[in-house]
Coordinates of C-alpha atoms in Angstrom, one line a residue:
X1 CA 29.6 97.5 185.3
X2 CA 28.1 100.8 184.4
X3 CA 27.3 101.6 180.8
X4 CA 26.3 104.8 179.2
X5 CA 24.4 104.5 175.9
X6 CA 23.9 107.6 173.7
X7 CA 21.3 108.1 171.0
X8 CA 20.1 110.9 168.8
X9 CA 23.0 112.0 166.7
X10 CA 22.7 112.7 163.0
X11 CA 23.1 115.2 160.2
X12 CA 21.3 118.5 160.0
X13 CA 21.7 121.8 158.1
X14 CA 22.9 124.9 159.8
X15 CA 20.1 126.4 162.0
X16 CA 18.6 123.0 162.6
X17 CA 18.1 121.1 165.9
X18 CA 18.9 117.8 167.4
X19 CA 18.4 116.1 170.7
X20 CA 20.8 113.7 172.2
X21 CA 19.9 111.3 175.0
X22 CA 22.1 109.1 177.2
X23 CA 20.9 106.4 179.6
X24 CA 23.1 104.9 182.3
X25 CA 22.6 101.3 183.3
X26 CA 24.2 99.0 185.9
X27 CA 24.9 99.3 189.6
X28 CA 24.6 103.0 190.5
X29 CA 24.5 104.4 194.0
X30 CA 24.5 108.1 193.2
X31 CA 25.4 110.5 190.4
X32 CA 27.5 113.6 191.0
X33 CA 27.6 115.0 187.5
X34 CA 26.2 114.0 184.1
X35 CA 26.7 115.7 180.9
X36 CA 28.1 116.0 177.4
X37 CA 31.5 116.5 175.9
X38 CA 32.5 116.6 172.3
X39 CA 35.6 116.1 170.1
X40 CA 35.7 118.1 166.9
X41 CA 37.9 116.9 164.1
X42 CA 41.6 117.6 164.9
X43 CA 40.8 119.0 168.3
X44 CA 40.8 117.8 171.9
X45 CA 37.7 116.7 173.7
X46 CA 35.9 119.6 175.4
X47 CA 33.1 120.0 177.8
X48 CA 29.8 121.1 176.2
X49 CA 27.3 121.0 179.0
X50 CA 27.1 119.4 182.4
X51 CA 24.5 119.2 185.2
X52 CA 25.3 118.4 188.8
X53 CA 23.2 116.4 191.3
X54 CA 22.1 119.8 192.7
X55 CA 21.0 120.9 189.2
X56 CA 23.8 123.3 188.7
X57 CA 24.8 123.7 185.1
X58 CA 27.8 124.7 183.1
X59 CA 28.1 125.3 179.4
X60 CA 30.8 125.8 176.8
X61 CA 30.6 129.6 176.0
X62 CA 29.9 128.9 172.3
X63 CA 26.8 126.9 173.0
X64 CA 25.2 129.1 175.6
X65 CA 21.7 130.1 174.6
X66 CA 21.6 127.4 172.0
X67 CA 22.0 124.1 173.9
X68 CA 20.2 122.9 177.0
X69 CA 21.2 120.0 179.3
X70 CA 18.6 118.3 181.3
X71 CA 18.5 115.2 183.6
X72 CA 15.8 112.7 184.5
X73 CA 17.1 111.1 187.7
X74 CA 14.2 108.6 187.7
X75 CA 15.5 107.2 184.4
X76 CA 19.3 107.7 185.0
X77 CA 19.1 109.8 181.8
X78 CA 20.7 113.0 180.6
X79 CA 19.7 114.8 177.4
X80 CA 21.1 117.6 175.3
X81 CA 18.8 119.8 173.3
X82 CA 20.8 121.5 170.5
X83 CA 19.2 124.4 168.6
X84 CA 20.5 126.7 165.9
X85 CA 23.3 124.3 165.1
X86 CA 26.4 125.6 163.4
X87 CA 28.9 123.9 161.2
X88 CA 31.4 124.2 164.0
X89 CA 29.3 122.1 166.2
X90 CA 30.2 119.1 164.0
X91 CA 31.8 116.6 166.3
X92 CA 31.5 113.3 168.1
X93 CA 29.4 113.9 171.2
X94 CA 30.1 111.8 174.3
X95 CA 28.0 111.3 177.4
X96 CA 29.8 111.5 180.7
X97 CA 28.9 110.6 184.2
X98 CA 30.8 111.0 187.5
X99 CA 29.2 108.5 189.9
X100 CA 29.6 106.0 192.6
X101 CA 28.6 102.4 192.1
X102 CA 28.2 101.7 195.8
X103 CA 28.2 103.8 199.0
X104 CA 31.7 102.7 199.7
X105 CA 33.2 102.9 196.2
X106 CA 35.1 105.9 195.0
X107 CA 33.6 108.2 192.5
X108 CA 34.6 107.3 188.9
X109 CA 34.2 108.8 185.5
X110 CA 32.2 106.8 182.8
X111 CA 31.9 107.5 179.1
X112 CA 29.6 106.5 176.4
X113 CA 30.7 105.3 173.0
X114 CA 30.0 108.6 171.3
X115 CA 27.5 109.7 168.7
X116 CA 28.2 111.7 165.6
X117 CA 26.6 115.1 165.0
X118 CA 27.3 116.6 161.6
X119 CA 26.1 120.1 160.6
X120 CA 26.5 121.1 156.9
X121 CA 24.6 122.8 154.2

């Protein structure tokens, strides 16, 4: 069974920085996409930043220029560097991976348990 474990959430003031990390463990044949989603209070979960296995990236418009997603394939890890944080970035951040456990298995989505990021002055 694949597990995604996030770390690095916390509380910062506006303008501050945080770095989130997520490590995938278990039987993994290949990744297609790894990245981050968030759920702000009272809102639906939204994509924040993702990276494909060919290193293509996509970002939520409001975080472009402030957040950077990166992968370390050797460690099955994805990170999210968040700079110049704003109060509206407050949310639970979830790691996500689209992967195959074996060569013959279908690609499936996996989620971490979530980590809280709070930005307030």
